Amino acid sequence: MTNSPGRAEKLSSSAGSVMFDADVLVLGGGPAGTWAAISAAEHGARVVLADKGFCGTSGATAAAGTGVWYVDPAPERREAAMASREKLGGHLQDRRWMARVLDRTYAQSNQLADWGYPYPADDDGRPQRNSLQGPEYMRLMRKRTKQAGVTILDHSPALELLVDGNGVVAGATGLRRQKGDRWAVNAKAVVIATGGCAFLSKTLGSNVLTGDGYLLAAEAGAEFTSMEFSNAYAISPAFGSVTKTLFYSWSSFTDEQGSVIPGASSKGGRSVIARALRKGPVYAQLDQADAETQRHMRVSQPNFFLPFDRTGIDPFTQRFPITLRLEGTVRGTGGLRIIDDSCATTVPGLYAAGDAATRELICGGFTGGGSHNAAWAMSSGHWAGQGAAEFARQMGTTSGRQAFRRGTVGLRSGGGRPLQGSALARSVQDEVFPYELNYFREAGRLGESLRRLDALWSDASAADAPDEKELLRAREAAAMLATARWMYRSALTRQESRGMHRRDDYPEQDDRYLHLVTSGGLDDVWTSARPLASAQYAEAAE
Amino acid sequence: MIEVIDAEQCTACDICVSVCPTNVFDKTDGIPRIARQSDCQTCFLCELYCPEDALFVSPFADAPQAVDVAALKEATMLGSYRRAVGWVEESRHLRAADRSYRLFGH
Ligand SMILES: Cc1cc2nc3c(=O)[nH]c(=O)nc-3n(C[C@H](O)[C@H](O)[C@H](O)COP(=O)(O)OP(=O)(O)OC[C@H]3O[C@@H](n4cnc5c(N)ncnc54)[C@H](O)[C@@H]3O)c2cc1C
Ligand code: SF4
Ligand code: SF4
C-alpha cells in the first residue's frame, strides 16, 4: 500500500528562515493532521507537517484520550448508531456522511491495531476498539507519520497562508519558536488540521487550540458553517484542567449546604449546573459508581484521577467543588465548510480535517462527548490528505509560481500601537466565557457582545505588528476574536434552540430553521442560510 | 501547573523541553528552566515523557502552588501518572487495561 514517496525538499533560504518545497503541507499534528499526512504520503505526495507544539503530545486528543465512534459493520448496528444521535443533533446531520465516516473509522481503527496499538480485549478475548488512550495513540501516530516519510516541524506554529495569483493556496509561513527563526513551505495543497478553539480556557490539552487555522483560512477566503454550535462547556474540578464529563454520569451534585440540586446532571442537566454556578459553588461526588465501576474507571482514564489523587480527595466518597470550562468549537460542531467528499474547502487547494472542519455532517448541532469527534478526525484526516495529494498531482509543476502572503491582523503594520495579544485574549474571554452570554443566549446580550467584539476587531486591525516574541500570542488572540464573531453572528441568526445552541428568547426548536448557517468575513462578518443536503437532493429530484 | 524539576533526578536530556505543547521550558547548559509557568496548560504530558520521574505537575491549573519535593518523593507521587498508564516496565500490562467499553458500550 505504501509507495515510498520522496521527502519534501529543504531549500536554501535567507538567514533567519528555513524553506521547504512540498506537494502537501499539513498544518496541525493531532489525529486529523497525522492521518492526513500519512494518507497524502501514501498517495505519493512529498509532505511537510507543521505543528504549533510537539506532534504527538499537542492538541486535545494527546492529553485527553477519546472514545471512538467504532461500530461493527452489521447493518442494524450501523442504523442504530446513526439514529441514536439524530434528535440530539437537531436533525441537521447527513446520513450519507455518517455512513461513510462509520466505514472509514472502522478501517482506520483496525489499521491502528495492525500497527500495534494495544487495544484491550474483553473477557471472551474479543478486541475492543471504541476508546483510545491519548498519549499512547498519538505517540504511535507520530512514529507512523515519520515512517511514512513526512517531514515534521515541531514548535512551528503557522502564521499565515500563501496564495498564488489565481487565489490557489501555495503554502504557508510560520515561526520556529524554539529556534528563533521563521519557516516557509511552498506547497501545491494545504490541509488545515489545527483543531478547534477553546479560547485558552485550560480545558485539558486545549490551550494550543485558539482557532488559528480558521483565521488563516478566512484570510484566504474560506467559509464556515454551524459556528453557532460552539458553546460546549465541560465539567472539571473547580481548581483543575481535567474536563472529562463522562464520569460525572455517576455523580450527584450538591450546593453549598449539601442539598442535592434538582435536575443537575452531566447529561441533559448541565445547564442546571451552569445556573447554580452563577449563584454559588457546586459540588460533585461520584457516589453512584459501585466498586467494580470504580475499578474500571481507574484503569480506563488514569488522568481523570490525577487532580484527586494529588489533592488527597477521594471523589467516590468525598464531595469536591466543580466548574464548567468552555470547550468552544473543540466540542462544538462548527468549522470550515467542506464542499465535497475529499474535504475540500471553498478555497482551491485548501482542505480541512478534524475539529478545524465542520462536524455538522455527522453530528448536526451537538457533539458533547461521544466519540464522533475522534471518528471524524480519523476519517476526514484520511480523506483530506488524499484529496490534497490528488490536487497536487493534477497541478503538476509549479516552479516559478508567485506566492503572496495573506495574513492580516497582527502581521501588517497598521501604524498604531503594537497589538497586545494577552490583553486582547482576555477581552475575548470576557465575551465568551460568561454563561449568560454564551451558554444562555439572547438577542440583546449577543448584540451587545458583538458590538464590543467588532470594536476590538477594528482596533486590532489598526494596530501595528508586535515584535517576534509577542507575535504568536497576538495571532492567537486575533483568531479567538474572529472565531467569537462568527459564533455570535451565527447564533443571532438562529432564532430557536437546537442542538447545543440555546436561546432564552426562543426556547423551542422551530422547523423554519431546519437549515445550516454559513458564515465568513473578517472586517465584515456575514451569515447566510443553506439548505440541508437531504433537502437539496429532494429539490434536484423534483 | 508544572511546579518542579527535581535536580537530583534530572539528567538534562531536554525531552520535556521538546514535548511540552505550550513551550513552557527553556534549555540551559544544565537542567531545563521553567521559563513560562503561566503558559502551562496542566496537561501532565511532560511528566509522562520524563524518563527520570523528575517532574511534578500540580493539578491546580490556574495558580502556582508551593510543593514539597521531599514529601512528594516520600509519597511516590513523582512518576505516578507514568506508572498508571503503563509507561514503565513494571506496569506495562496497564497499556491495554482500558475498560471504557464496560463503561460506555456502543
Ligand atoms: C477533555 C477532552 C475530552 C475529549 N473526549 C473526547 C471523546 O471521548 N470522544 C471524542 O470523539 N472526542 C473527544 N474530544 C474531542 C477530541 O479530542 C477532538 O475532536 C480531536 O482531538 C480533534 O482532533 P484534531 O486533530 O482535529 O485536533 P487536535 O487534536 O486538537 O490537534 C490540533 C493540532 O493543531 C496544532 N495547531 C494549532 N494551531 C496551530 C498552528 N497555528 N500551526 C500549527 N499547528 C497548530 C495543535 O498544536 C494540535 O497539535 C475531547 C476533547 C477534550 C478537550
Ligand atoms: S525530561 Fe526529565 S530528565 Fe529530561 S530534562 Fe526534563 S526533567 Fe530532566
Ligand atoms: S503540564 Fe503540559 S503544559 Fe504544563 S509544562 Fe507539562 S507539558 Fe507543558
XYZ file of C-alpha atoms and ligand atoms in Angstrom:
717
model
C 0.000 0.000 0.000
C 2.833 2.379 0.843
C 4.643 3.571 -2.249
C 7.546 5.342 -0.656
C 7.364 8.950 -1.795
C 10.223 11.395 -1.932
C 10.772 13.666 1.000
C 9.883 17.323 0.942
C 12.902 19.255 -0.171
C 14.693 21.697 2.088
C 15.631 24.781 0.096
C 18.351 27.219 0.883
C 16.970 30.446 2.210
C 17.976 33.708 3.743
C 19.258 33.992 7.305
C 16.584 33.744 9.975
C 14.399 31.409 7.980
C 14.172 27.894 6.613
C 12.328 26.922 3.447
C 10.831 23.717 2.093
C 9.311 22.617 -1.170
C 6.470 20.110 -0.804
C 3.394 18.782 -2.549
C 1.210 18.855 0.544
C 1.587 20.925 3.700
C -0.400 19.802 6.731
C -0.959 22.350 9.490
C -1.566 20.675 12.855
C -0.299 17.344 14.150
C -3.185 15.925 16.161
C -5.085 12.858 14.945
C -6.578 14.693 11.954
C -3.223 16.121 10.857
C -1.251 12.920 11.271
C -3.840 10.824 9.432
C -3.875 13.453 6.675
C -0.079 13.463 6.393
C 0.100 9.669 6.260
C -2.607 9.321 3.623
C -1.096 12.100 1.477
C 2.313 10.395 1.674
C 0.739 7.057 0.784
C -0.641 8.759 -2.303
C 2.846 9.660 -3.366
C 2.969 13.246 -2.130
C 6.006 14.853 -0.540
C 4.592 16.073 2.760
C 5.558 18.570 5.447
C 3.594 18.679 8.718
C 3.971 21.746 10.941
C 2.647 21.737 14.485
C 2.432 24.598 16.940
C 3.557 22.303 19.746
C 5.037 18.828 19.501
C 3.336 16.396 17.142
C 2.489 13.531 19.488
C 1.687 15.489 22.642
C -0.074 18.542 21.297
C -3.815 19.010 20.903
C -6.950 17.792 22.591
C -6.582 14.066 21.924
C -2.979 13.680 23.068
C -3.738 14.953 26.551
C -7.293 13.699 26.933
C -7.823 10.468 25.007
C -11.057 9.757 23.199
C -13.963 7.437 22.895
C -14.287 6.497 19.211
C -17.437 6.002 17.112
C -16.340 2.490 16.207
C -19.340 0.383 15.298
C -19.476 -3.146 13.921
C -20.494 -3.138 10.262
C -23.698 -5.132 10.932
C -26.436 -3.056 9.247
C -28.722 -2.972 12.296
C -25.833 -1.764 14.482
C -24.984 0.956 11.995
C -28.605 2.019 11.700
C -28.962 2.265 15.485
C -25.712 4.220 15.768
C -26.898 6.785 13.241
C -30.451 7.045 14.542
C -29.442 7.453 18.191
C -27.888 10.861 17.689
C -30.184 12.498 15.184
C -32.517 14.079 17.702
C -29.648 15.374 19.871
C -28.085 16.980 16.814
C -31.343 18.655 15.846
C -31.737 16.583 12.640
C -29.051 18.560 10.825
C -26.833 15.545 10.081
C -26.265 13.961 6.727
C -26.844 10.188 6.681
C -24.568 9.628 3.712
C -21.646 11.211 5.575
C -22.483 9.333 8.765
C -22.295 6.043 6.884
C -19.006 6.840 5.188
C -17.455 8.043 8.458
C -18.538 4.831 10.187
C -16.901 2.785 7.424
C -13.714 4.841 7.407
C -13.377 4.893 11.198
C -13.758 1.135 11.289
C -10.964 0.775 8.733
C -8.639 3.285 10.433
C -9.145 1.743 13.876
C -8.303 -1.670 12.510
C -5.256 -0.155 10.866
C -4.174 1.086 14.310
C -4.491 -2.455 15.611
C -2.258 -3.687 12.790
C 0.262 -1.015 13.700
C 0.373 -2.341 17.242
C -1.930 -0.072 19.187
C -2.572 -2.039 22.408
C -6.357 -2.336 22.229
C -7.846 -4.227 25.161
C -9.794 -7.466 24.773
C -12.943 -8.358 26.683
C -13.365 -11.481 28.832
C -14.136 -13.534 25.725
C -10.959 -12.338 24.064
C -12.767 -10.066 21.585
C -10.794 -6.880 20.841
C -12.486 -3.645 21.955
C -11.792 -0.658 19.766
C -14.076 2.161 20.844
C -11.582 4.020 23.028
C -8.072 5.369 22.546
C -5.607 6.409 25.239
C -4.393 9.820 24.112
C -0.647 9.699 24.820
C -0.368 6.119 23.542
C -2.359 6.800 20.350
C -0.551 9.997 19.465
C 2.904 8.586 20.203
C 2.108 5.855 17.688
C 0.770 8.389 15.156
C 3.973 10.420 15.352
C 6.000 7.290 14.718
C 3.864 6.262 11.723
C 3.951 9.793 10.298
C 7.745 9.784 10.349
C 7.866 6.289 8.883
C 5.662 7.473 6.014
C 8.443 9.891 5.036
C 6.741 13.059 6.283
C 8.962 15.937 7.409
C 7.717 17.085 10.825
C 8.309 20.627 12.054
C 7.674 20.793 15.812
C 7.117 24.017 17.729
C 6.416 25.614 14.386
C 3.085 27.453 14.503
C 1.738 28.587 11.144
C 1.132 32.319 10.962
C -0.361 32.833 7.509
C -1.185 31.154 4.214
C 0.440 31.811 0.858
C -1.783 32.104 -2.200
C -0.892 32.388 -5.897
C -2.153 34.956 -8.371
C -5.234 32.836 -9.106
C -6.221 32.524 -5.462
C -4.958 28.942 -5.252
C -3.255 28.085 -1.976
C 0.515 27.904 -2.373
C 1.840 27.111 1.112
C 2.246 28.854 4.433
C 4.751 30.508 6.695
C 5.267 30.418 10.415
C 7.622 30.588 13.369
C 10.118 28.078 14.687
C 9.725 29.281 18.208
C 12.483 27.194 19.787
C 14.942 28.119 17.072
C 14.032 31.783 16.940
C 13.519 31.878 13.188
C 10.788 31.516 10.560
C 9.724 28.712 8.239
C 8.118 28.854 4.817
C 6.753 25.920 2.847
C 5.882 26.132 -0.835
C 3.161 23.575 -1.358
C 0.609 22.698 -4.017
C -2.096 21.986 -1.457
C -2.584 22.669 2.241
C -4.591 20.758 4.848
C -5.848 22.762 7.824
C -5.931 20.401 10.816
C -5.282 22.914 13.563
C -8.145 21.793 15.795
C -10.911 23.936 17.231
C -10.902 26.979 19.502
C -11.196 26.634 23.276
C -10.240 30.254 23.983
C -7.299 29.474 26.317
C -9.715 28.117 28.932
C -7.229 25.452 30.083
C -9.630 22.707 29.185
C -7.456 19.574 29.055
C -4.791 19.883 26.362
C -6.551 22.670 24.520
C -4.540 25.830 25.100
C -2.809 25.278 21.763
C -6.260 25.461 20.170
C -7.032 29.102 19.536
C -8.698 28.955 16.126
C -5.500 29.829 14.232
C -6.392 27.659 11.251
C -9.788 29.325 10.928
C -8.185 32.747 10.750
C -5.575 31.668 8.203
C -8.249 30.069 6.052
C -10.607 33.038 6.346
C -7.830 35.345 5.205
C -7.645 33.247 2.040
C -11.430 33.491 1.658
C -12.707 30.264 3.230
C -16.223 29.901 4.628
C -17.530 28.457 7.894
C -20.652 26.640 8.894
C -22.515 25.732 12.094
C -20.465 28.212 14.110
C -23.440 28.787 16.440
C -22.891 25.280 17.826
C -19.859 26.327 19.794
C -20.973 26.633 23.388
C -19.779 23.344 24.815
C -18.875 23.618 28.494
C -17.361 20.641 30.299
C -17.297 19.731 33.963
C -13.963 19.736 35.791
C -12.865 20.042 39.393
C -13.029 23.787 40.111
C -9.261 24.020 40.516
C -8.205 21.679 37.719
C -7.910 21.224 33.969
C -9.326 17.719 33.543
C -12.577 18.330 31.700
C -13.908 14.823 31.388
C -17.614 14.940 31.778
C -18.354 11.288 31.078
C -17.624 10.037 34.579
C -19.960 12.597 36.094
C -22.875 10.462 34.974
C -22.119 8.540 38.197
C -22.205 11.771 40.208
C -24.592 13.597 42.461
C -24.475 17.399 42.502
C -24.982 19.457 45.635
C -24.951 23.089 46.699
C -23.003 24.780 49.495
C -25.382 23.399 52.157
C -25.074 19.875 50.801
C -28.601 19.774 49.310
C -28.993 17.937 46.038
C -29.523 20.388 43.143
C -32.744 19.310 41.421
C -32.252 18.409 37.751
C -28.473 18.779 37.817
C -26.720 16.100 35.816
C -23.830 15.709 33.403
C -26.160 14.818 30.538
C -29.313 16.816 29.977
C -28.838 18.779 33.192
C -25.639 20.665 32.627
C -27.491 23.945 32.128
C -28.928 23.476 35.639
C -25.336 23.269 36.873
C -24.421 26.415 34.938
C -27.342 28.281 36.542
C -26.407 27.022 40.008
C -22.783 28.074 39.481
C -23.912 31.636 38.912
C -25.395 31.623 42.443
C -22.641 29.827 44.345
C -20.309 26.849 44.458
C -21.475 23.473 43.157
C -20.078 20.168 44.403
C -19.908 16.765 42.801
C -19.335 13.317 44.242
C -19.178 10.138 42.167
C -21.290 8.277 44.688
C -23.242 6.238 42.161
C -20.281 4.162 40.978
C -20.091 0.718 42.574
C -16.770 -0.902 43.405
C -16.442 -2.637 40.044
C -17.258 0.516 38.094
C -14.704 2.414 40.162
C -12.028 -0.099 39.202
C -12.905 0.191 35.508
C -12.827 3.963 35.748
C -9.344 3.997 37.206
C -7.726 1.844 34.554
C -9.677 3.437 31.700
C -8.891 7.076 32.377
C -5.894 7.453 34.686
C -5.691 11.191 34.012
C -9.189 11.727 35.398
C -7.841 10.810 38.823
C -4.703 12.990 38.847
C -6.410 16.072 40.342
C -7.937 13.921 43.054
C -5.003 11.730 43.982
C -2.782 14.794 44.104
C -5.045 16.761 46.411
C -5.980 13.816 48.600
C -9.642 13.817 47.581
C -11.498 10.513 47.169
C -14.058 11.538 44.529
C -16.222 8.492 45.291
C -16.689 9.271 48.973
C -15.971 12.994 49.234
C -17.568 15.914 47.504
C -15.418 18.424 45.679
C -16.137 21.785 44.001
C -16.650 21.764 40.250
C -16.772 24.298 37.459
C -17.686 24.354 33.769
C -14.858 25.216 31.402
C -15.599 26.433 27.889
C -14.536 23.980 25.199
C -15.859 26.174 22.400
C -15.567 24.606 18.992
C -13.372 21.739 20.265
C -16.562 20.028 21.303
C -18.835 22.109 19.132
C -19.657 21.136 15.569
C -18.783 24.239 13.551
C -15.694 24.872 11.470
C -14.503 25.261 7.916
C -17.146 24.407 5.341
C -16.463 21.200 3.441
C -17.734 21.174 -0.137
C -17.042 17.646 -1.344
C -16.100 14.114 -0.333
C -12.384 14.932 -0.362
C -12.845 17.534 2.430
C -12.026 20.455 0.134
C -12.946 23.917 1.391
C -14.244 26.780 -0.765
C -10.638 27.882 -1.450
C -8.893 25.911 -4.235
C -6.075 23.757 -2.879
C -7.211 24.178 0.722
C -8.523 21.130 2.605
C -9.766 20.830 6.185
C -9.912 17.977 8.680
C -10.765 17.224 12.288
C -12.086 19.911 14.596
C -10.947 22.636 12.188
C -13.574 21.354 9.750
C -17.287 21.270 10.373
C -18.641 18.166 12.110
C -22.239 19.085 11.270
C -22.110 16.377 8.592
C -22.192 13.644 11.220
C -23.191 15.485 14.401
C -25.610 18.206 13.320
C -25.751 20.722 16.162
C -24.375 18.643 19.026
C -21.313 16.589 19.847
C -20.527 16.955 23.518
C -18.599 13.867 24.438
C -19.401 10.792 22.476
C -16.839 9.598 20.061
C -17.924 11.353 16.889
C -15.119 13.900 17.039
C -12.445 11.229 17.146
C -14.119 9.311 14.315
C -14.327 12.491 12.280
C -10.651 13.347 12.898
C -9.554 9.934 11.581
C -11.895 9.893 8.607
C -11.682 13.477 7.472
C -7.917 13.395 8.011
C -7.635 10.417 5.709
C -9.822 11.998 3.019
C -8.258 15.458 3.241
C -4.751 14.038 2.880
C -5.811 12.005 -0.119
C -7.685 14.954 -1.642
C -4.738 17.296 -1.170
C -2.310 14.773 -2.688
C -4.587 14.339 -5.699
C -4.931 18.106 -6.132
C -1.133 18.438 -6.004
C -0.685 15.655 -8.557
C -3.074 17.289 -11.007
C -1.362 20.620 -10.590
C 1.889 19.250 -11.975
C 4.863 21.543 -11.883
C 4.572 24.901 -10.148
C 8.113 26.174 -10.482
C 8.220 29.902 -10.849
C 4.754 30.315 -9.352
C 4.463 33.528 -7.392
C 3.125 33.340 -3.871
C 1.523 36.142 -1.896
C 1.135 36.360 1.865
C -2.456 36.545 3.055
C -2.012 37.358 6.757
C -3.812 40.393 8.151
C -4.242 41.336 11.809
C -1.017 41.246 13.791
C 1.123 40.804 10.690
C 0.740 44.117 8.959
C 1.898 47.490 10.055
C -1.200 49.428 10.936
C 0.660 52.472 12.147
C -0.941 52.270 15.597
C 0.373 50.751 18.812
C 1.676 47.189 18.610
C -1.103 44.612 19.073
C -1.281 43.477 22.710
C -2.039 39.781 22.359
C -2.512 38.851 26.007
C -4.798 41.779 26.730
C -6.842 41.079 23.610
C -7.164 37.390 24.534
C -8.563 38.398 27.944
C -11.053 40.780 26.340
C -12.286 37.980 24.075
C -12.572 35.618 27.058
C -14.754 38.215 28.800
C -17.211 37.861 25.915
C -17.215 34.083 25.505
C -16.740 32.589 28.989
C -19.784 34.032 30.817
C -22.680 31.581 30.881
C -25.202 34.422 30.466
C -23.611 35.357 27.137
C -22.635 32.056 25.586
C -24.431 29.218 27.352
C -27.782 31.002 27.643
C -28.091 33.211 24.618
C -30.457 36.092 23.970
C -30.632 38.677 21.179
C -29.922 41.757 23.315
C -26.921 40.270 25.084
C -25.490 38.707 21.904
C -25.891 42.008 20.069
C -24.116 43.983 22.795
C -21.313 41.470 22.886
C -20.920 41.604 19.119
C -20.713 45.364 19.239
C -17.781 45.086 21.660
C -16.146 42.293 19.637
C -16.445 44.294 16.410
C -14.808 47.274 18.110
C -11.967 45.036 19.297
C -11.532 43.829 15.716
C -11.269 47.299 14.249
C -8.759 48.286 16.938
C -6.727 45.147 16.306
C -6.793 45.774 12.547
C -5.419 49.259 13.050
C -2.672 48.067 15.401
C 0.938 47.578 14.462
C 2.582 44.159 14.251
C 4.119 43.236 17.616
C 7.709 42.069 17.932
C 8.701 38.470 17.186
C 8.311 37.368 20.807
C 4.695 38.516 21.052
C 3.687 37.621 17.521
C 2.200 34.198 18.182
C 0.087 35.359 21.124
C -1.163 38.271 19.012
C -2.195 35.999 16.133
C -3.832 33.578 18.573
C -5.821 36.396 20.133
C -6.868 37.659 16.700
C -8.011 34.141 15.786
C -10.029 33.848 19.007
C -11.621 37.197 18.258
C -12.532 36.253 14.703
C -13.952 32.951 15.938
C -16.121 34.661 18.558
C -17.573 36.953 15.904
C -18.514 34.079 13.540
C -20.010 32.253 16.530
C -22.190 35.051 17.788
C -23.309 36.324 14.354
C -24.413 32.801 13.548
C -26.046 32.460 16.961
C -28.043 35.656 16.410
C -29.470 34.432 13.134
C -30.627 31.082 14.528
C -33.747 32.288 16.346
C -34.556 29.000 18.020
C -32.964 26.427 20.340
C -31.484 23.427 18.564
C -28.596 21.073 19.315
C -26.313 22.771 21.817
C -27.443 26.259 20.767
C -29.865 27.599 23.398
C -31.764 30.865 23.108
C -33.537 32.228 26.198
C -35.716 34.296 23.868
C -36.540 31.339 21.583
C -36.540 28.281 23.845
C -38.184 25.921 21.338
C -36.892 24.155 18.261
C -38.505 25.804 15.252
C -38.634 23.947 11.960
C -38.347 27.130 9.957
C -34.687 26.897 11.000
C -34.106 23.373 9.739
C -31.162 24.589 7.692
C -27.467 25.296 8.147
C -25.872 28.667 8.775
C -22.846 29.595 6.661
C -20.624 32.436 7.864
C -17.431 34.199 6.972
C -15.708 37.517 6.548
C -13.168 39.398 8.632
C -13.810 43.135 8.657
C -17.440 42.491 7.779
C -18.796 39.270 9.176
C -21.709 37.781 7.236
C -24.052 34.831 7.568
C -26.468 33.087 5.232
C -28.836 30.128 5.381
C -28.028 26.941 3.475
C -30.443 24.058 2.897
C -29.623 20.617 4.256
C -28.100 18.196 1.767
C -31.165 15.957 2.020
C -33.360 18.935 1.080
C -31.067 19.694 -1.863
C -31.401 16.131 -3.151
C -35.167 16.369 -2.855
C -35.196 19.565 -4.897
C -32.929 18.093 -7.532
C -35.246 15.128 -7.876
C -38.321 17.252 -8.423
C 0.778 23.828 36.665
C 4.286 22.491 36.379
C 5.963 23.193 39.699
C 9.288 21.400 39.935
C 12.155 19.822 38.122
C 13.952 17.710 40.663
C 17.653 18.477 40.239
C 18.617 15.188 41.906
C 16.840 13.064 39.300
C 17.055 15.186 36.143
C 19.697 14.123 33.614
C 19.231 17.215 31.432
C 18.010 15.125 28.478
C 15.724 18.020 27.402
C 12.854 15.708 26.468
C 10.475 17.883 28.476
C 11.596 20.945 26.511
C 10.678 19.199 23.277
C 7.388 17.613 24.276
C 5.698 20.445 26.176
C 2.966 21.576 23.760
C 2.906 25.120 25.113
C 6.679 25.653 25.217
C 6.944 26.261 28.945
C 10.593 25.183 29.347
C 13.858 26.646 28.108
C 17.034 24.700 27.550
C 20.065 25.699 29.628
C 23.559 24.276 29.946
C 22.216 22.010 32.657
C 18.702 21.126 33.720
C 15.931 22.940 31.843
C 14.328 26.032 33.284
C 10.591 26.515 33.841
C 10.595 29.746 31.872
C 6.920 30.471 31.240
C 4.987 28.787 34.027
C 1.827 30.764 33.376
C 1.610 29.207 29.877
C 1.343 25.732 31.431
C -1.986 24.157 30.498
C -1.751 21.419 33.152
C -1.832 18.553 30.656
C 0.632 16.372 32.627
C 2.431 15.306 29.439
C 5.945 16.472 30.366
C 5.666 14.318 33.443
C 4.591 11.365 31.361
C 7.522 11.691 28.967
C 10.240 12.381 31.569
C 12.305 9.197 31.740
C 13.628 10.017 35.202
C 10.409 10.915 37.063
C 11.972 14.280 37.741
C 8.934 16.489 37.126
C 5.830 17.249 39.105
C 2.734 18.898 37.692
C 0.401 20.186 40.366
C -3.275 19.700 39.485
C -4.065 23.352 40.197
C -4.490 24.807 36.710
C -4.989 28.479 37.393
C -2.432 29.374 40.051
C 1.038 28.232 41.107
C 1.255 26.080 44.235
C 4.141 25.632 46.623
C 5.131 21.963 46.660
C 7.423 19.983 48.949
C 9.584 17.752 46.772
C 10.789 15.587 49.657
C 7.199 14.874 50.683
C 6.198 14.132 47.075
C 9.013 11.623 46.785
C 8.103 10.106 50.116
C 4.545 9.632 48.830
C 5.894 8.223 45.499
C 3.979 10.925 43.675
C 6.745 11.595 41.157
C 6.147 9.423 38.122
C 2.743 8.268 39.316
C 0.992 9.131 36.031
C 3.677 7.247 34.096
C 3.083 4.163 36.184
C -0.694 4.493 35.888
C -0.644 4.466 32.068
C 1.819 1.601 31.856
C 4.801 3.517 30.539
C 7.279 1.852 32.910
C 8.484 -1.733 32.823
C 6.631 -2.847 35.974
C 3.255 -1.653 34.751
C 3.392 -2.451 31.028
C 0.250 -4.568 31.317
C -1.725 -1.391 32.040
C -1.240 -0.134 28.475
C -4.051 -2.428 27.382
C -6.111 -2.204 30.567
C -8.661 0.277 29.190
C -12.137 -0.844 30.272
C -14.030 2.022 28.642
C -16.096 -0.496 26.692
C -17.522 -1.691 30.005
C -18.422 1.864 30.963
C -19.945 3.099 27.705
C -20.511 0.229 25.288
C -21.879 1.053 21.856
C -11.037 16.744 27.648
C -11.478 16.335 26.283
C -12.025 15.081 26.095
C -12.460 14.675 24.827
N -13.027 13.437 24.710
C -13.491 13.040 23.504
C -14.081 11.738 23.345
O -14.192 10.960 24.296
N -14.508 11.385 22.088
C -14.367 12.213 21.008
O -14.743 11.840 19.917
N -13.804 13.439 21.146
C -13.373 13.867 22.364
N -12.796 15.119 22.480
C -12.572 15.912 21.263
C -11.327 15.395 20.513
O -10.241 15.411 21.394
C -11.048 16.251 19.287
O -12.174 16.213 18.470
C -9.819 15.769 18.496
O -8.650 15.917 19.250
C -9.692 16.535 17.198
O -8.509 16.191 16.530
P -7.745 17.282 15.657
O -6.561 16.584 15.108
O -8.701 17.913 14.749
O -7.325 18.407 16.701
P -6.300 18.378 17.921
O -6.127 17.003 18.451
O -6.761 19.379 18.892
O -4.934 18.825 17.257
C -4.763 20.087 16.671
C -3.291 20.317 16.470
O -3.102 21.529 15.734
C -1.996 22.215 16.271
N -2.093 23.646 15.941
C -2.945 24.570 16.426
N -2.685 25.775 15.879
C -1.650 25.613 15.028
C -0.913 26.492 14.184
N -1.167 27.800 14.134
N 0.097 25.977 13.433
C 0.405 24.658 13.507
N -0.258 23.794 14.309
C -1.271 24.263 15.055
C -2.039 21.926 17.744
O -0.775 22.105 18.335
C -2.509 20.481 17.761
O -1.450 19.580 17.768
C -12.339 15.549 23.731
C -11.763 16.807 23.907
C -11.337 17.212 25.163
C -10.732 18.571 25.326
S 12.652 15.150 30.710
Fe 13.104 14.827 32.859
S 15.225 14.187 32.902
Fe 14.876 15.065 30.882
S 15.448 17.229 31.141
Fe 13.268 17.129 31.528
S 13.121 16.862 33.741
Fe 15.217 16.397 33.180
S 1.872 20.075 32.142
Fe 1.757 20.230 29.920
S 1.768 22.411 29.509
Fe 2.458 22.166 31.615
S 4.670 22.114 31.467
Fe 3.983 19.996 31.379
S 3.767 19.537 29.220
Fe 3.897 21.757 29.409
